[in-house]
């Protein structure tokens, strides 16, 4: 993946105070046919746009999927990750977001432009909803499951650098569970969401510390990674053998000690979560079903409405 050393670090978690699980009334605002009368061609338009972005760069799909995680994990699914503030104080300039790839942002901007080019849809669809559909399309068009996306989110107006808190690639199971449980996810749901790492790659700094020092890493795999990272300081490695295909190879990799990130390999090395990894490794259909359920749950976090300051941005990068 030229130009895209996509460090697909564990991506769902943040301070509960920042994200806040949305109240039941907000959940009721979401429905799959939300735009049926105002923008009936919405999903077709976004699907076509994402397909074009993926044709232009294989990084687009994993980058757009990761962007959705990073957005929902901080202030909820409100497209605040897309905001560019003139004073430089915004989420994407936090150090934990600096590895987000431009292809992900561009995929969303392209889809927004395509939607707004339809007179029936212009300025009626939120960036947050476009991000949710683009994430689904990134999965589906990479060979993963298709699922109906709940819609009706509004865009947030706030994005601050200090509001970003995400787990790191060296987290153990207790640390991962603490973050995910704060967002309402069980350990099993966290393992299912981690399957998003079947797409993309990671830069050497995110895993190089494990080479030669982590007994859970397969020796042959460690030797291969050592050669990769020592030859080029900007090198990267794929997260699983099929980095542009959405499948359950990620879990089979963990069984063989070939998980790239420490926070991924621990899902197998820790016996408390190993059973779930084994289940998904042997049953892709079960993984797909649980991933869809977890993604739907993720998409309900921190939803904004007009009553809570939400809006529909004309330009995803700037509040109206």
Short mmCIF file of C-alpha atoms in Angstrom, two decimals:
data_model
loop_
_atom_site.label_atom_id
_atom_site.label_comp_id
_atom_site.label_asym_id
_atom_site.label_seq_id
_atom_site.Cartn_x
_atom_site.Cartn_y
_atom_site.Cartn_z
CA UNK A 1 0.00 0.00 0.00
CA UNK A 2 2.11 2.87 -1.24
CA UNK A 3 1.70 6.09 0.74
CA UNK A 4 -0.70 4.48 3.13
CA UNK A 5 1.07 2.76 5.99
CA UNK A 6 -2.23 2.46 7.72
CA UNK A 7 -1.69 1.98 11.42
CA UNK A 8 -5.03 0.39 12.14
CA UNK A 9 -4.56 0.59 15.91
CA UNK A 10 -7.41 -0.48 18.21
CA UNK A 11 -9.88 2.18 17.42
CA UNK A 12 -12.95 2.09 19.56
CA UNK A 13 -12.68 3.66 23.00
CA UNK A 14 -12.66 7.01 24.69
CA UNK A 15 -13.59 8.75 27.86
CA UNK A 16 -17.21 8.15 28.74
CA UNK A 17 -17.50 11.83 29.54
CA UNK A 18 -16.41 12.68 26.00
CA UNK A 19 -18.50 10.22 24.04
CA UNK A 20 -21.45 9.61 26.28
CA UNK A 21 -23.85 6.83 25.35
CA UNK A 22 -26.83 8.51 23.81
CA UNK A 23 -30.16 8.52 25.61
CA UNK A 24 -33.03 6.24 24.50
CA UNK A 25 -34.82 9.17 22.88
CA UNK A 26 -31.87 9.68 20.56
CA UNK A 27 -31.82 6.01 19.63
CA UNK A 28 -35.42 6.36 18.49
CA UNK A 29 -34.31 9.01 15.98
CA UNK A 30 -32.31 6.46 14.01
CA UNK A 31 -33.98 4.34 11.35
CA UNK A 32 -32.82 2.70 8.15
CA UNK A 33 -35.32 4.56 5.94
CA UNK A 34 -34.69 7.99 7.45
CA UNK A 35 -33.98 9.59 4.05
CA UNK A 36 -36.57 7.63 2.08
CA UNK A 37 -38.49 10.76 1.06
CA UNK A 38 -35.77 13.44 1.22
CA UNK A 39 -32.90 11.59 -0.51
CA UNK A 40 -34.15 8.25 -1.85
CA UNK A 41 -30.97 7.57 -3.85
CA UNK A 42 -28.62 8.20 -0.92
CA UNK A 43 -27.19 4.71 -0.53
CA UNK A 44 -26.71 4.22 -4.27
CA UNK A 45 -24.86 7.53 -4.49
CA UNK A 46 -22.56 6.78 -1.56
CA UNK A 47 -21.95 3.23 -2.78
CA UNK A 48 -20.85 4.48 -6.18
CA UNK A 49 -18.64 7.18 -4.68
CA UNK A 50 -16.90 4.78 -2.29
CA UNK A 51 -16.36 2.33 -5.13
CA UNK A 52 -14.60 5.07 -7.10
CA UNK A 53 -12.44 5.99 -4.09
CA UNK A 54 -11.47 2.35 -3.58
CA UNK A 55 -10.54 2.05 -7.26
CA UNK A 56 -8.26 5.06 -6.88
CA UNK A 57 -6.55 3.74 -3.74
CA UNK A 58 -6.69 0.43 -1.83
CA UNK A 59 -6.16 2.47 1.33
CA UNK A 60 -9.57 4.14 1.02
CA UNK A 61 -11.63 1.30 2.50
CA UNK A 62 -9.61 0.61 5.66
CA UNK A 63 -9.03 4.33 6.12
CA UNK A 64 -12.74 5.20 5.92
CA UNK A 65 -13.67 2.34 8.25
CA UNK A 66 -11.06 3.41 10.77
CA UNK A 67 -12.21 7.03 10.53
CA UNK A 68 -15.73 6.01 11.55
CA UNK A 69 -14.37 4.25 14.64
CA UNK A 70 -12.25 7.23 15.62
CA UNK A 71 -15.21 9.57 15.22
CA UNK A 72 -17.70 7.55 17.25
CA UNK A 73 -15.21 6.81 20.02
CA UNK A 74 -14.65 10.41 21.03
CA UNK A 75 -17.77 12.61 20.94
CA UNK A 76 -20.08 10.06 19.45
CA UNK A 77 -20.92 9.51 15.78
CA UNK A 78 -21.18 13.18 14.85
CA UNK A 79 -18.42 13.67 12.23
CA UNK A 80 -16.41 15.82 14.66
CA UNK A 81 -13.26 14.05 13.42
CA UNK A 82 -13.81 15.79 10.06
CA UNK A 83 -13.75 19.34 11.48
CA UNK A 84 -10.79 21.57 10.66
CA UNK A 85 -10.53 24.47 13.13
CA UNK A 86 -8.56 27.54 12.11
CA UNK A 87 -6.80 27.65 15.50
CA UNK A 88 -5.50 24.08 15.07
CA UNK A 89 -7.49 22.77 18.03
CA UNK A 90 -9.38 19.82 16.56
CA UNK A 91 -9.53 16.06 16.94
CA UNK A 92 -7.59 15.03 13.87
CA UNK A 93 -4.53 16.98 15.05
CA UNK A 94 -4.33 15.00 18.29
CA UNK A 95 -1.24 12.77 18.30
CA UNK A 96 -3.41 9.64 18.47
CA UNK A 97 -5.09 10.67 15.21
CA UNK A 98 -2.00 11.67 13.26
CA UNK A 99 -1.81 8.23 11.68
CA UNK A 100 -5.26 8.60 10.13
CA UNK A 101 -4.79 8.56 6.38
CA UNK A 102 -5.91 11.36 4.06
CA UNK A 103 -7.59 8.77 1.83
CA UNK A 104 -10.17 8.17 4.55
CA UNK A 105 -11.07 11.85 4.85
CA UNK A 106 -11.15 12.22 1.06
CA UNK A 107 -13.48 9.24 0.71
CA UNK A 108 -16.01 11.01 2.95
CA UNK A 109 -15.59 14.38 1.25
CA UNK A 110 -16.06 12.77 -2.17
CA UNK A 111 -19.21 11.00 -1.00
CA UNK A 112 -20.59 14.20 0.51
CA UNK A 113 -19.96 16.07 -2.75
CA UNK A 114 -21.69 13.32 -4.72
CA UNK A 115 -24.73 13.38 -2.41
CA UNK A 116 -25.02 17.16 -2.55
CA UNK A 117 -24.77 17.14 -6.34
CA UNK A 118 -28.24 15.55 -6.37
CA UNK A 119 -30.73 18.46 -6.14
CA UNK A 120 -33.14 16.33 -4.12
CA UNK A 121 -30.45 15.56 -1.53
CA UNK A 122 -28.45 18.78 -1.40
CA UNK A 123 -27.64 19.83 2.19
CA UNK A 124 -30.14 17.35 3.61
CA UNK A 125 -27.79 14.51 4.58
CA UNK A 126 -25.40 14.76 7.52
CA UNK A 127 -21.69 14.03 7.25
CA UNK A 128 -22.14 11.66 10.20
CA UNK A 129 -24.62 9.53 8.25
CA UNK A 130 -22.42 9.57 5.15
CA UNK A 131 -19.54 8.31 7.31
CA UNK A 132 -21.71 5.47 8.63
CA UNK A 133 -22.75 4.38 5.13
CA UNK A 134 -19.19 4.73 3.82
CA UNK A 135 -17.94 2.50 6.63
CA UNK A 136 -20.51 -0.15 5.69
CA UNK A 137 -19.55 0.13 2.02
CA UNK A 138 -15.86 -0.21 2.90
CA UNK A 139 -16.67 -3.50 4.59
CA UNK A 140 -19.11 -4.78 1.97
CA UNK A 141 -17.08 -3.82 -1.08
CA UNK A 142 -14.06 -5.53 0.50
CA UNK A 143 -15.95 -8.84 0.65
CA UNK A 144 -17.50 -8.44 4.08
CA UNK A 145 -21.15 -8.51 5.17
CA UNK A 146 -23.82 -6.14 3.93
CA UNK A 147 -26.00 -4.64 6.63
CA UNK A 148 -28.67 -1.98 6.87
CA UNK A 149 -27.32 1.26 8.34
CA UNK A 150 -29.42 3.15 10.86
CA UNK A 151 -29.61 6.82 9.86
CA UNK A 152 -30.76 10.13 11.29
CA UNK A 153 -27.60 11.47 12.94
CA UNK A 154 -26.83 15.16 12.96
CA UNK A 155 -23.36 16.67 12.80
CA UNK A 156 -21.67 18.05 15.89
CA UNK A 157 -20.20 21.54 16.08
CA UNK A 158 -17.32 20.85 18.50
CA UNK A 159 -13.93 19.23 17.88
CA UNK A 160 -11.00 19.64 20.26
CA UNK A 161 -7.55 18.09 20.31
CA UNK A 162 -7.60 17.31 24.03
CA UNK A 163 -10.93 15.54 23.77
CA UNK A 164 -9.32 12.55 22.05
CA UNK A 165 -8.46 9.53 24.19
CA UNK A 166 -7.81 6.21 22.46
CA UNK A 167 -6.19 2.94 23.54
CA UNK A 168 -2.71 2.10 22.34
CA UNK A 169 -1.24 -0.85 20.49
CA UNK A 170 0.43 -2.19 23.65
CA UNK A 171 -2.75 -2.41 25.74
CA UNK A 172 -3.48 -5.65 27.60
CA UNK A 173 -6.93 -7.23 27.84
CA UNK A 174 -7.85 -5.45 31.07
CA UNK A 175 -7.03 -2.08 29.55
CA UNK A 176 -8.98 -2.86 26.39
CA UNK A 177 -11.98 -4.06 28.36
CA UNK A 178 -11.92 -0.93 30.51
CA UNK A 179 -12.15 1.33 27.47
CA UNK A 180 -14.72 -0.68 25.60
CA UNK A 181 -16.93 -1.25 28.62
CA UNK A 182 -16.98 2.52 29.09
CA UNK A 183 -18.71 2.71 25.72
CA UNK A 184 -21.11 -0.09 26.60
CA UNK A 185 -19.36 -2.99 24.86
CA UNK A 186 -18.82 -6.45 26.30
CA UNK A 187 -15.52 -8.28 25.88
CA UNK A 188 -17.02 -10.44 23.12
CA UNK A 189 -18.27 -7.36 21.26
CA UNK A 190 -14.82 -5.81 21.57
CA UNK A 191 -13.24 -8.92 20.03
CA UNK A 192 -15.76 -8.77 17.19
CA UNK A 193 -15.05 -5.09 16.50
CA UNK A 194 -11.31 -5.80 16.54
CA UNK A 195 -11.94 -7.93 13.47
CA UNK A 196 -11.91 -4.66 11.51
CA UNK A 197 -8.15 -5.20 11.61
CA UNK A 198 -8.60 -7.69 8.81
CA UNK A 199 -8.18 -4.61 6.60
CA UNK A 200 -5.10 -2.42 6.39
CA UNK A 201 -1.57 -2.28 7.76
CA UNK A 202 0.46 -0.75 10.59
CA UNK A 203 3.65 1.29 10.71
CA UNK A 204 6.69 -0.34 12.32
CA UNK A 205 6.67 1.89 15.44
CA UNK A 206 3.35 0.36 16.47
CA UNK A 207 4.74 -3.17 16.74
CA UNK A 208 8.55 -3.04 16.45
CA UNK A 209 8.97 -3.13 20.23
CA UNK A 210 7.53 -6.66 20.26
CA UNK A 211 10.15 -8.15 17.92
CA UNK A 212 12.47 -10.40 19.88
CA UNK A 213 10.89 -9.53 23.23
CA UNK A 214 7.31 -10.82 23.01
CA UNK A 215 7.12 -14.59 23.46
CA UNK A 216 3.60 -14.64 22.02
CA UNK A 217 4.92 -13.66 18.58
CA UNK A 218 5.79 -16.49 16.17
CA UNK A 219 9.63 -16.55 15.79
CA UNK A 220 9.48 -16.78 12.02
CA UNK A 221 7.04 -13.91 11.85
CA UNK A 222 9.27 -11.88 14.18
CA UNK A 223 12.28 -12.49 11.92
CA UNK A 224 10.30 -11.37 8.89
CA UNK A 225 9.16 -8.20 10.63
CA UNK A 226 12.69 -7.47 11.84
CA UNK A 227 13.93 -7.55 8.26
CA UNK A 228 11.05 -5.34 7.12
CA UNK A 229 11.51 -2.66 9.77
CA UNK A 230 15.31 -2.58 9.81
CA UNK A 231 15.51 -1.97 6.07
CA UNK A 232 13.34 1.15 6.06
CA UNK A 233 12.41 3.42 8.99
CA UNK A 234 9.12 4.20 7.25
CA UNK A 235 8.24 0.57 6.61
CA UNK A 236 4.93 -1.08 7.43
CA UNK A 237 3.38 -4.53 7.58
CA UNK A 238 -0.09 -5.81 6.78
CA UNK A 239 -2.41 -6.70 9.64
CA UNK A 240 -3.31 -10.02 8.07
CA UNK A 241 -2.49 -11.96 4.84
CA UNK A 242 -5.49 -10.48 2.99
CA UNK A 243 -5.21 -6.75 3.80
CA UNK A 244 -7.79 -5.62 1.23
CA UNK A 245 -10.23 -8.45 1.90
CA UNK A 246 -12.70 -8.45 4.77
CA UNK A 247 -12.66 -11.98 6.22
CA UNK A 248 -11.79 -13.92 9.38
CA UNK A 249 -8.10 -14.39 8.53
CA UNK A 250 -7.29 -11.88 11.28
CA UNK A 251 -8.37 -14.39 13.94
CA UNK A 252 -6.52 -17.29 12.33
CA UNK A 253 -3.43 -15.11 12.35
CA UNK A 254 -3.78 -14.64 16.11
CA UNK A 255 -3.98 -18.42 16.60
CA UNK A 256 -0.60 -18.74 14.88
CA UNK A 257 1.09 -15.99 16.91
CA UNK A 258 1.08 -13.69 13.90
CA UNK A 259 -0.98 -10.83 15.26
CA UNK A 260 0.86 -7.64 14.35
CA UNK A 261 -0.24 -5.43 17.23
CA UNK A 262 0.22 -6.43 20.84
CA UNK A 263 -3.34 -5.33 21.58
CA UNK A 264 -4.53 -7.76 18.92
CA UNK A 265 -2.36 -10.75 19.87
CA UNK A 266 -3.44 -10.45 23.51
CA UNK A 267 -6.97 -11.39 22.43
CA UNK A 268 -5.61 -14.90 21.87
CA UNK A 269 -2.76 -15.07 24.37
CA UNK A 270 -5.12 -14.16 27.22
CA UNK A 271 -7.25 -17.24 27.89
CA UNK A 272 -10.23 -15.09 28.88
CA UNK A 273 -10.82 -14.00 25.28
CA UNK A 274 -9.17 -16.89 23.42
CA UNK A 275 -12.43 -18.81 23.07
CA UNK A 276 -14.02 -15.96 21.12
CA UNK A 277 -11.00 -15.73 18.82
CA UNK A 278 -11.16 -19.49 18.18
CA UNK A 279 -14.88 -19.25 17.47
CA UNK A 280 -14.47 -16.52 14.87
CA UNK A 281 -11.40 -18.21 13.36
CA UNK A 282 -13.47 -21.29 12.62
CA UNK A 283 -16.77 -19.61 11.76
CA UNK A 284 -16.62 -16.61 9.43
CA UNK A 285 -20.41 -16.36 9.34
CA UNK A 286 -20.56 -15.96 13.11
CA UNK A 287 -17.88 -13.28 12.96
CA UNK A 288 -19.75 -11.41 10.26
CA UNK A 289 -23.01 -11.51 12.22
CA UNK A 290 -21.42 -10.33 15.46
CA UNK A 291 -19.39 -7.66 13.68
CA UNK A 292 -22.57 -6.24 12.12
CA UNK A 293 -24.29 -6.19 15.51
CA UNK A 294 -21.32 -4.45 17.12
CA UNK A 295 -21.03 -1.89 14.30
CA UNK A 296 -24.72 -1.07 14.63
CA UNK A 297 -24.24 -0.57 18.36
CA UNK A 298 -21.17 1.58 17.72
CA UNK A 299 -23.19 3.75 15.35
CA UNK A 300 -25.64 4.61 18.13
CA UNK A 301 -23.07 6.25 20.38
CA UNK A 302 -23.46 9.94 21.13
CA UNK A 303 -25.91 10.70 18.34
CA UNK A 304 -26.65 14.42 17.99
CA UNK A 305 -30.05 15.91 17.26
CA UNK A 306 -31.11 19.54 16.64
CA UNK A 307 -32.15 19.65 20.29
CA UNK A 308 -28.60 18.78 21.37
CA UNK A 309 -26.86 21.23 19.04
CA UNK A 310 -26.67 19.07 15.95
CA UNK A 311 -26.76 20.41 12.42
CA UNK A 312 -26.30 19.23 8.84
CA UNK A 313 -22.99 20.64 7.68
CA UNK A 314 -22.71 22.00 4.17
CA UNK A 315 -18.98 21.28 4.23
CA UNK A 316 -17.91 18.37 6.44
CA UNK A 317 -14.75 20.25 7.42
CA UNK A 318 -16.47 23.29 8.91
CA UNK A 319 -19.48 23.90 11.16
CA UNK A 320 -22.12 26.03 9.43
#
